[in-house]
Structures are given as structure tokens and as C-alpha cells.
């Protein structure tokens, strides 16, 4: 089978390798049909991921069809359309013991720490597979993973109806957050420097959008105090900025893997009793997102801007690097 290897940063190479074998009883062979290119894949490609190792087959947003199943598999059958959970955890460490395997001490993320979905076949335990909604195309189904990341942040922030939630950044992550937050009864404010992205946020149903390109965030909010601020922009100053404008007793959620230092006065956090909350990957959220799609509450369609054949994956990464604003979500199709 064919796989795309990131040999070292900026060096992608197609290789022909043996088909993976279904070895264990609960193991499943999945034929990949679509895999998304996420911002974090672009970081691995560029060599700016703080967690990835090389050489690596990237791809953590992957959907496909069950091809073969091990003797003990009961949850899926050949022909089932599935999404593969990106997380493999040890089950024994402290985070795992308290039900937070997404931050397992021995965490292995497919496409990051171990090989992922930019190949024709992958094996996974049946517990890592979720059946796709029938009406959803493989390409759109890739968006279940980014949506699960958004669900994680909303759950980490413990958003309730009385909250005013600010999403900083209306890019790809921001849009998934918007969709997740519109399911809650909280008041939603979206801030961005680009009018185009705010226009897209309005089209999703956001009524309160603020453009911070000229005035800065505090002024753009006009005295409104978010009780929850979610950083979907992730630049060195964003944490202090959000701590500044978030209401006393509020929560600030970080989602970026930025390694640059963020300068913030502890006084700000202490005096306001802010909770600074990290949100990483997702913990059991695939099921929630799928329930939402099946129940007609969530629509993950309309976000994929480009479908590129897997064999042309190198072009896809080059296209993303050109930063054309028409390039939003790129999905490799197999
Ligand atoms: Mn992703």
C-alpha cells in the first residue's frame, strides 16, 4: 500500500509498504477514504510541532471503510463506514485513572506520535472506531474530529446558559467552536481582525461579532465582560489579552500549542480569581458529536473547501503554504 511519510520537516515522500496485518482479536483493518489536513499537520510538516517525531505518517482526521476484522470484534463489520479515534492511552496512569485519557502520560496520537491516516490502510482497535452517519460524505465526516475538539473546549469551560462566551479567532477552530456554542444557551461573542471571517461567523448564526483590527479587543467589546473566553487564535499576547477582558471569577481556555512565552501578570489571574483552563484533543467527544449529527442538531458540512486526491498530497501542502484565503479546509480523498 501507499503511504505519505514526512521524512523530516518540509520533506514529504510517498512510499510503498506492506499492508498492515490484523494481529489482535479486537483489531480492525480500515481502508482510508478521506483524511483532513489540520493546522497541527501543517506544523508537523513545517517542523514547528512541539510533540511530533520524524519520520512520521501524519493524519489524525481519518475516515474510511472497515476492510477486515479480528476474531473477537463485535462492534463493526466489513463495509461499515467509520471514523478512527486519534487517541491511544495507557489506561493506568493518573489522568487515565480519573477518566482523562486525552492527557495520558503515555499518550500516543495517531499522525503525531505514531503513524496516522495519510496511507491507504490503518489498523485500530474496535473501541477506537465510530460508525458514520449514513447521509454524511467521507469528506464532510472528516470534520467530526475538529468538532470534537470544540466540544472538548466547551465542556472544559463548563459553559452554562448564564455565561457570556467570547471566541477569539473565527478561523477553522473558531468556526467549530461557534457551532458547538450555538448548541448551548450561552450568549456568544466572536472577535476577529478579518471582516471576511466575521462575515462567515454571522452566516453561521452569530449575532454579536466584533472586529478588533482597529480598536483592540477591550474597546470593541464596549464594556461587555465575557465570563468565558476561548482562545482560538493563539498568539503570544492572546492569553494576557483574554485575562484582561474576562470577567472576575471567569474562565479562560487555551487551545494552542504555541511554545513562545506568554507574558502575563499573576496579579491579573489572582485578583480576578480566573480559572485558566487547557483544552487538548478530546475525551469521549466523538460520540457526542455523532449523536448531535444524527439528531439533526449539528451540521458539519460546508466547511471543506478543497478535496485533493491522496496521490497529490504534496500539492495540497504547497497550496496551504500559499495562504490563499479561499483555502479553508483541505481534505485528501482516496
Ligand atoms: Mn485536527
XYZ file of C-alpha atoms and ligand atoms in Angstrom:
335
model
C 0.000 0.000 0.000
C 0.989 3.604 -0.454
C 1.771 5.961 2.424
C 2.927 9.544 2.675
C 5.894 9.972 5.004
C 7.094 13.270 6.418
C 10.746 12.203 6.422
C 11.914 15.412 8.082
C 10.252 18.845 8.125
C 9.355 20.073 4.607
C 10.200 16.706 3.063
C 7.234 14.576 2.025
C 7.787 11.236 0.334
C 5.423 8.542 -0.930
C 6.487 5.011 -0.014
C 5.166 1.587 -0.874
C 4.964 -0.590 2.244
C 3.389 -3.899 3.245
C -0.285 -3.906 4.166
C -0.838 -3.747 7.942
C -1.995 -7.075 9.403
C -4.935 -7.552 11.725
C -2.996 -9.187 14.556
C -5.073 -8.979 17.739
C -8.580 -10.319 18.273
C -10.183 -6.889 18.639
C -8.208 -5.279 15.854
C -9.782 -3.895 12.694
C -8.290 -3.043 9.296
C -9.727 0.175 7.889
C -9.376 1.310 4.271
C -8.938 5.086 4.474
C -11.325 7.086 2.275
C -10.611 10.658 3.418
C -8.187 12.431 5.760
C -8.194 16.081 6.726
C -5.206 18.388 6.799
C -5.306 20.186 10.154
C -3.280 23.183 11.264
C -1.350 20.798 13.504
C -0.418 18.659 10.451
C 0.928 21.810 8.821
C 3.013 22.406 11.969
C 4.410 18.865 11.762
C 5.172 19.424 8.059
C 6.931 22.709 8.871
C 8.825 21.267 11.835
C 7.125 23.539 14.365
C 5.142 20.884 16.255
C 6.373 20.612 19.854
C 5.227 16.984 20.082
C 5.716 15.216 16.732
C 8.636 12.915 15.918
C 10.046 12.025 12.465
C 9.790 10.208 10.164
C 6.010 10.322 10.528
C 2.911 9.392 8.567
C 0.702 12.338 9.532
C -3.092 12.494 9.579
C -5.302 12.359 12.674
C -8.604 13.225 10.989
C -9.373 9.987 9.169
C -12.433 8.160 7.977
C -12.802 5.001 5.953
C -14.426 1.628 5.457
C -13.898 -1.464 7.605
C -11.997 -3.961 5.477
C -11.162 -6.874 7.832
C -11.946 -7.600 11.476
C -10.202 -9.697 14.131
C -11.871 -12.803 15.572
C -13.275 -11.044 18.654
C -14.613 -7.902 17.000
C -18.318 -7.318 17.653
C -18.828 -3.563 17.173
C -18.135 -3.205 13.452
C -18.372 -5.330 10.319
C -16.613 -5.197 6.952
C -18.227 -2.480 4.858
C -19.064 -0.215 7.824
C -18.157 3.450 7.302
C -16.162 4.629 10.327
C -14.108 7.418 11.842
C -10.921 6.466 13.706
C -10.310 7.993 17.146
C -6.915 9.669 17.097
C -6.014 8.904 20.734
C -4.317 5.862 22.220
C -3.860 5.928 26.011
C -2.287 3.598 28.585
C -5.304 3.230 30.877
C -3.164 3.056 34.012
C -1.651 6.479 34.754
C -3.196 9.218 36.904
C -5.042 11.076 34.087
C -6.333 7.788 32.691
C -7.433 6.708 36.175
C -9.596 9.812 36.536
C -11.140 9.461 33.086
C -8.917 11.857 31.149
C -7.073 9.621 28.667
C -6.629 12.552 26.255
C -3.798 13.737 28.513
C -2.467 10.242 29.323
C 1.179 10.289 30.481
C 1.946 7.819 27.698
C -0.361 9.487 25.173
C 0.019 8.398 21.569
C -1.821 10.419 18.976
C -2.135 8.855 15.539
C -0.369 11.017 12.993
C 1.701 12.743 15.690
C 3.480 10.270 17.996
C 2.631 7.203 15.903
C 1.679 6.828 12.257
C -1.697 8.192 11.212
C -4.053 8.283 8.298
C -2.066 9.540 5.303
C -1.888 5.975 3.976
C -4.251 3.607 2.289
C -4.943 1.282 5.242
C -4.679 1.560 9.015
C -5.370 -0.850 11.868
C -7.160 0.192 15.051
C -8.851 -1.455 17.988
C -12.613 -1.707 17.541
C -13.046 0.626 20.543
C -11.336 3.367 18.504
C -13.968 3.222 15.757
C -17.279 5.052 15.468
C -19.908 4.442 12.791
C -20.502 7.419 10.494
C -23.964 8.861 9.873
C -25.311 7.407 6.611
C -26.017 10.694 4.856
C -22.599 12.210 5.563
C -19.930 12.065 2.832
C -16.469 10.813 3.792
C -15.053 14.255 3.095
C -17.525 16.051 5.380
C -17.172 13.316 8.012
C -13.539 14.370 8.462
C -14.941 17.477 10.218
C -16.214 15.313 13.102
C -12.701 15.396 14.567
C -12.292 19.217 14.633
C -15.831 19.434 16.022
C -14.863 17.037 18.821
C -12.001 19.399 19.713
C -14.516 22.231 20.005
C -16.841 20.113 22.153
C -13.906 19.389 24.453
C -13.208 23.100 24.974
C -16.877 23.846 25.686
C -17.009 21.016 28.201
C -13.699 22.008 29.813
C -15.068 25.548 30.244
C -18.277 24.124 31.780
C -20.347 26.560 29.746
C -23.858 27.173 31.121
C -26.790 29.257 29.876
C -25.912 32.266 32.031
C -22.438 32.561 30.501
C -21.269 35.127 28.003
C -18.685 33.286 25.902
C -16.095 35.082 23.804
C -14.403 33.167 20.993
C -11.203 34.906 19.938
C -10.497 33.959 16.324
C -13.042 32.879 13.715
C -10.766 30.631 11.645
C -11.245 26.889 11.272
C -11.107 26.143 15.005
C -13.214 29.203 15.825
C -15.928 28.049 13.427
C -16.154 24.618 15.034
C -16.333 26.348 18.428
C -19.121 28.591 17.148
C -21.142 25.579 16.012
C -20.609 23.871 19.371
C -21.500 27.012 21.342
C -24.632 27.738 19.328
C -25.961 24.471 20.805
C -25.733 25.991 24.279
C -27.939 28.786 25.599
C -24.951 30.945 26.453
C -24.555 34.368 24.866
C -21.867 34.235 22.172
C -19.438 36.927 21.032
C -16.919 36.294 18.261
C -13.873 38.512 17.756
C -11.507 38.568 14.806
C -9.366 41.038 12.885
C -10.633 39.863 9.487
C -14.067 41.059 8.365
C -14.365 38.113 5.968
C -14.115 35.592 8.819
C -16.634 37.576 10.879
C -18.981 37.552 7.891
C -18.677 33.745 7.833
C -19.358 33.665 11.585
C -22.524 35.735 11.036
C -23.603 33.286 8.347
C -23.347 30.518 10.949
C -25.777 32.441 13.157
C -23.545 34.538 15.408
C -25.307 37.812 16.176
C -22.563 39.541 18.106
C -19.340 39.806 16.109
C -16.611 42.343 16.869
C -13.829 43.422 14.568
C -10.744 44.177 16.656
C -8.452 45.256 13.813
C -8.685 48.938 14.573
C -9.919 49.366 18.117
C -8.415 46.436 20.035
C -10.466 43.879 21.894
C -11.453 45.752 25.078
C -12.834 48.716 23.174
C -14.572 46.526 20.603
C -16.388 44.717 23.415
C -17.715 48.058 24.657
C -17.702 47.160 28.330
C -19.159 43.693 27.855
C -17.407 41.206 30.166
C -17.196 37.631 28.909
C -17.490 35.066 31.695
C -15.729 32.540 29.462
C -13.061 33.391 26.881
C -11.826 30.725 24.484
C -8.582 31.379 22.646
C -8.947 30.105 19.100
C -6.290 32.498 17.842
C -3.286 31.513 19.964
C -0.648 34.205 19.643
C 1.854 35.148 22.368
C -0.227 38.082 23.637
C -3.642 36.410 23.474
C -3.600 34.854 26.948
C -2.913 38.172 28.691
C -5.400 39.894 26.425
C -8.149 37.451 27.373
C -7.242 37.546 31.068
C -7.599 41.331 30.813
C -11.075 41.376 29.352
C -12.582 38.321 31.072
C -14.963 38.942 33.983
C -13.860 38.331 37.558
C -14.493 34.687 38.507
C -14.445 33.781 34.798
C -12.633 31.107 32.829
C -10.045 31.452 30.077
C -9.496 28.418 27.841
C -6.226 27.890 25.981
C -6.074 25.554 22.983
C -2.845 26.420 21.214
C 0.458 24.548 21.237
C 2.400 27.778 20.983
C 5.788 27.432 22.657
C 6.590 31.139 22.703
C 6.278 32.661 26.164
C 3.090 34.484 27.033
C 3.765 37.346 29.394
C 1.028 37.648 31.982
C 0.907 39.261 35.406
C -0.128 36.789 38.093
C -1.946 39.676 39.747
C -4.466 39.542 36.900
C -5.268 35.891 37.491
C -5.219 36.022 41.275
C -7.128 39.247 41.760
C -9.926 38.140 39.456
C -9.822 34.506 40.596
C -9.668 33.474 36.969
C -9.543 29.816 36.003
C -7.006 29.301 33.219
C -8.014 26.034 31.573
C -6.145 23.999 28.991
C -8.139 22.001 26.481
C -6.368 19.319 24.484
C -7.697 16.913 21.860
C -10.955 15.365 23.040
C -12.220 12.957 25.618
C -15.149 10.802 24.514
C -16.480 13.593 22.323
C -16.766 11.641 19.068
C -19.893 10.001 20.413
C -21.402 13.354 21.464
C -20.687 14.916 18.068
C -22.116 11.889 16.251
C -25.221 11.954 18.458
C -25.586 15.642 17.586
C -25.281 14.993 13.852
C -27.641 12.013 13.952
C -30.125 14.058 15.976
C -30.022 16.910 13.468
C -28.517 19.364 15.970
C -25.102 19.740 14.379
C -24.159 20.286 10.762
C -20.524 19.601 9.932
C -20.992 20.126 6.200
C -19.971 23.203 4.252
C -16.522 23.560 5.789
C -14.402 21.624 3.288
C -13.093 23.985 0.607
C -10.789 21.607 -1.286
C -10.767 17.865 -1.943
C -7.403 16.703 -3.268
C -6.609 13.128 -4.343
C -4.282 11.425 -1.852
C -1.641 10.912 -4.577
C -1.432 14.712 -4.909
C -0.977 15.330 -1.156
C 2.287 17.213 -1.699
C 0.432 19.756 -3.834
C -2.152 20.090 -1.083
C 0.521 21.118 1.449
C 2.061 23.524 -1.056
C -1.367 25.016 -1.674
C -1.901 25.557 2.054
C 1.512 27.227 2.300
C 0.499 29.771 -0.338
C -2.092 31.030 2.202
C -4.769 31.784 -0.376
C -7.844 32.845 1.661
C -10.046 30.535 -0.447
C -8.191 27.583 1.095
C -10.071 26.719 4.271
C -10.322 23.008 4.966
C -8.349 20.719 2.689
C -9.250 17.026 2.661
C -7.265 14.270 0.983
C -9.566 11.787 -0.732
C -8.543 8.196 -1.512
Mn -7.432 18.208 13.803
